[in-house]
Structure formats: structure tokens, C-alpha cells
């Protein structure tokens, strides 16, 4: 509850917020904030935080910190957030050096890789949107869903 009150204050006032020591799972209550799912009422934007509707200030930033060496968050989180790994390992340094060399020697490969990563992220977001649409359609379907041609297509 303390987290929610602090998050509510930060959202309304546009303050940055840091959540430390995140685990592998993320509380479902803060998912609308991570996904930036807002709705407009009048000329202001709001988001759902638990059971409350909280004004969403555009200056708000959320930073999440974990001590896990290799966190494995679901694709929905990875598509909506920027993951920064501050851990220094020999493999990580080797990968960074390889990326620098490829960017210098073969810039077309580096740009192709960046494009593919961007395309994969867009596909994950689109897939999540399609899944949500299908679930909403199934939830609102009346009668025999096998006869609903629009839902099946």
C-alpha cells in the first residue's frame, strides 16, 4: 500500500520513481503504469492504479531496479520498457566489443540487426494487442462462439 501511495503521488505530480529490488515477477497493479495505458477525461489523461483512477502527468518516469544477474521478464514487459544491464561480465564485454567492431566494419549488418530487433519488439506488442482483442471478443461473445464468423477470423 505504501508503494501504491508513493506511485500515485509520483504519477500525479510528474516525479520520477525508483522501485528497487524487483523480483522475477511484477505486481499486476502497476502493469497499467508500465504499459502506459491511459484514457482521456476532459483534457487530462488518467490511468487505473488498483481501484483508483489517477491523473497521469506526462513528466512521470518509472525506473525499476533488480539485483538479478539475468532477469527474465515476459515479452510484454520487454516490449514496453527499456532494460539496462549494468553487470560487467567477460561475455558481456566480448559482446559489446563485437557489436562495436561490426558497427565499424559492417555498418549494414549492424543496422539490419537493429531493424530486426525493432521489428521483433513491434511484433511482440502487436501480438499482445491481438491476444487482448481476442480475449475481449471471447468474453463479450454471446451464444455459440463457433458461429461468430468475425471472432473466428
CSV table of C-alpha atoms in Angstrom, one decimal:
chain,number,residue,atom,x,y,z
A,1,UNK,CA,0.0,0.0,0.0
A,2,UNK,CA,2.9,2.3,0.7
A,3,UNK,CA,4.2,1.6,-2.8
A,4,UNK,CA,0.8,2.5,-4.3
A,5,UNK,CA,0.5,5.8,-2.4
A,6,UNK,CA,4.0,6.8,-3.5
A,7,UNK,CA,3.3,5.8,-7.1
A,8,UNK,CA,0.1,7.7,-7.0
A,9,UNK,CA,1.9,10.9,-5.8
A,10,UNK,CA,4.6,10.5,-8.4
A,11,UNK,CA,2.1,9.9,-11.2
A,12,UNK,CA,0.0,13.0,-10.3
A,13,UNK,CA,3.0,15.3,-9.8
A,14,UNK,CA,5.2,14.1,-12.6
A,15,UNK,CA,8.0,12.9,-10.3
A,16,UNK,CA,10.4,10.1,-11.2
A,17,UNK,CA,10.0,7.0,-9.2
A,18,UNK,CA,12.5,4.2,-8.5
A,19,UNK,CA,11.4,0.8,-7.4
A,20,UNK,CA,14.3,-1.2,-6.0
A,21,UNK,CA,15.0,-4.9,-5.7
A,22,UNK,CA,12.4,-6.1,-8.2
A,23,UNK,CA,12.0,-9.9,-8.5
A,24,UNK,CA,11.2,-12.0,-11.5
A,25,UNK,CA,7.5,-11.1,-11.3
A,26,UNK,CA,6.0,-7.7,-11.4
A,27,UNK,CA,2.9,-6.9,-9.4
A,28,UNK,CA,-0.2,-6.7,-11.7
A,29,UNK,CA,-1.4,-3.5,-10.0
A,30,UNK,CA,1.5,-1.5,-11.6
A,31,UNK,CA,1.1,-3.1,-15.1
A,32,UNK,CA,-1.1,-0.2,-16.4
A,33,UNK,CA,1.6,2.2,-15.5
A,34,UNK,CA,4.3,0.2,-17.2
A,35,UNK,CA,2.2,-0.2,-20.3
A,36,UNK,CA,1.2,3.5,-20.2
A,37,UNK,CA,-2.4,2.6,-20.7
A,38,UNK,CA,-4.2,5.9,-20.2
A,39,UNK,CA,-7.6,7.3,-21.0
A,40,UNK,CA,-8.6,10.8,-21.6
A,41,UNK,CA,-11.2,12.6,-19.5
A,42,UNK,CA,-11.7,16.2,-20.4
A,43,UNK,CA,-8.2,17.5,-21.3
A,44,UNK,CA,-6.4,15.3,-18.8
A,45,UNK,CA,-5.1,11.8,-19.0
A,46,UNK,CA,-5.8,9.2,-16.3
A,47,UNK,CA,-4.6,5.7,-15.6
A,48,UNK,CA,-6.0,2.9,-13.5
A,49,UNK,CA,-4.0,2.1,-10.3
A,50,UNK,CA,-5.6,-0.6,-8.4
A,51,UNK,CA,-9.2,0.5,-7.9
A,52,UNK,CA,-8.3,4.2,-8.3
A,53,UNK,CA,-8.2,6.4,-11.3
A,54,UNK,CA,-5.1,8.6,-11.1
A,55,UNK,CA,-4.1,11.6,-13.2
A,56,UNK,CA,-1.2,10.7,-15.5
A,57,UNK,CA,1.4,13.5,-15.7
A,58,UNK,CA,3.5,13.3,-18.9
A,59,UNK,CA,6.7,14.1,-16.9
A,60,UNK,CA,6.3,10.9,-14.8
A,61,UNK,CA,9.1,8.4,-15.2
A,62,UNK,CA,9.3,4.9,-13.7
A,63,UNK,CA,12.6,3.2,-13.0
A,64,UNK,CA,12.7,-0.4,-11.8
A,65,UNK,CA,15.9,-1.9,-10.3
A,66,UNK,CA,16.7,-5.6,-9.8
A,67,UNK,CA,19.7,-7.4,-8.3
A,68,UNK,CA,19.1,-10.4,-10.5
A,69,UNK,CA,22.0,-11.0,-12.8
A,70,UNK,CA,19.9,-12.1,-15.8
A,71,UNK,CA,16.2,-11.2,-15.2
A,72,UNK,CA,13.7,-12.9,-17.5
A,73,UNK,CA,10.7,-10.7,-17.8
A,74,UNK,CA,7.8,-11.5,-20.1
A,75,UNK,CA,7.8,-10.2,-23.6
A,76,UNK,CA,5.1,-7.7,-22.8
A,77,UNK,CA,7.4,-6.0,-20.2
A,78,UNK,CA,10.4,-6.1,-22.5
A,79,UNK,CA,8.4,-4.5,-25.3
A,80,UNK,CA,7.2,-1.7,-23.1
A,81,UNK,CA,10.3,-1.0,-21.1
A,82,UNK,CA,14.0,-0.4,-21.7
A,83,UNK,CA,16.1,-2.9,-19.9
A,84,UNK,CA,19.6,-1.8,-18.9
A,85,UNK,CA,22.1,-4.4,-17.6
A,86,UNK,CA,24.9,-2.8,-15.6
A,87,UNK,CA,26.6,-6.1,-14.8
A,88,UNK,CA,30.0,-6.5,-16.3
A,89,UNK,CA,31.0,-10.0,-17.3
A,90,UNK,CA,33.6,-11.2,-19.8
A,91,UNK,CA,30.9,-12.4,-22.1
A,92,UNK,CA,29.1,-9.1,-21.9
A,93,UNK,CA,32.4,-7.2,-22.7
A,94,UNK,CA,33.0,-9.6,-25.6
A,95,UNK,CA,29.5,-9.0,-27.0
A,96,UNK,CA,29.9,-5.2,-26.7
A,97,UNK,CA,33.3,-5.3,-28.4
A,98,UNK,CA,31.9,-7.5,-31.2
A,99,UNK,CA,29.0,-5.1,-31.6
A,100,UNK,CA,31.4,-2.1,-31.9
A,101,UNK,CA,33.6,-4.0,-34.4
A,102,UNK,CA,30.5,-5.0,-36.5
A,103,UNK,CA,29.2,-1.4,-36.4
A,104,UNK,CA,32.6,-0.1,-37.6
A,105,UNK,CA,33.4,-2.8,-40.2
A,106,UNK,CA,30.0,-3.8,-41.4
A,107,UNK,CA,27.5,-1.0,-40.6
A,108,UNK,CA,24.8,-2.6,-42.9
A,109,UNK,CA,24.8,-5.7,-40.6
A,110,UNK,CA,24.5,-3.5,-37.5
A,111,UNK,CA,21.6,-1.5,-39.0
A,112,UNK,CA,20.0,-4.8,-40.1
A,113,UNK,CA,20.3,-6.2,-36.6
A,114,UNK,CA,18.8,-3.0,-35.1
A,115,UNK,CA,15.9,-3.2,-37.6
A,116,UNK,CA,15.3,-6.8,-36.7
A,117,UNK,CA,15.2,-6.1,-33.0
A,118,UNK,CA,12.8,-3.2,-33.6
A,119,UNK,CA,10.6,-5.4,-35.8
A,120,UNK,CA,10.6,-8.2,-33.1
A,121,UNK,CA,9.6,-5.7,-30.4
A,122,UNK,CA,6.8,-4.3,-32.6
A,123,UNK,CA,5.6,-7.9,-33.3
A,124,UNK,CA,5.5,-8.7,-29.6
A,125,UNK,CA,3.4,-5.6,-28.9
A,126,UNK,CA,1.1,-6.4,-31.8
A,127,UNK,CA,0.7,-10.0,-30.6
A,128,UNK,CA,-0.2,-8.8,-27.1
A,129,UNK,CA,-2.8,-6.4,-28.6
A,130,UNK,CA,-4.3,-9.2,-30.8
A,131,UNK,CA,-4.5,-11.5,-27.8
A,132,UNK,CA,-6.2,-8.8,-25.8
A,133,UNK,CA,-8.7,-8.3,-28.7
A,134,UNK,CA,-9.4,-12.0,-29.0
A,135,UNK,CA,-9.9,-12.3,-25.2
A,136,UNK,CA,-12.3,-9.3,-25.2
A,137,UNK,CA,-14.2,-10.8,-28.1
A,138,UNK,CA,-14.5,-14.2,-26.4
A,139,UNK,CA,-15.6,-12.5,-23.1
A,140,UNK,CA,-18.3,-10.5,-24.8
A,141,UNK,CA,-19.4,-13.2,-27.2
A,142,UNK,CA,-23.0,-14.4,-26.7
A,143,UNK,CA,-24.4,-17.8,-27.7
A,144,UNK,CA,-22.3,-20.3,-29.7
A,145,UNK,CA,-18.9,-18.7,-30.3
A,146,UNK,CA,-18.2,-21.2,-33.2
A,147,UNK,CA,-20.9,-19.4,-35.2
A,148,UNK,CA,-19.4,-15.9,-34.7
A,149,UNK,CA,-17.5,-15.6,-38.1
A,150,UNK,CA,-16.0,-12.2,-37.2
A,151,UNK,CA,-14.5,-13.5,-34.0
A,152,UNK,CA,-13.1,-16.6,-35.7
A,153,UNK,CA,-11.4,-14.6,-38.4
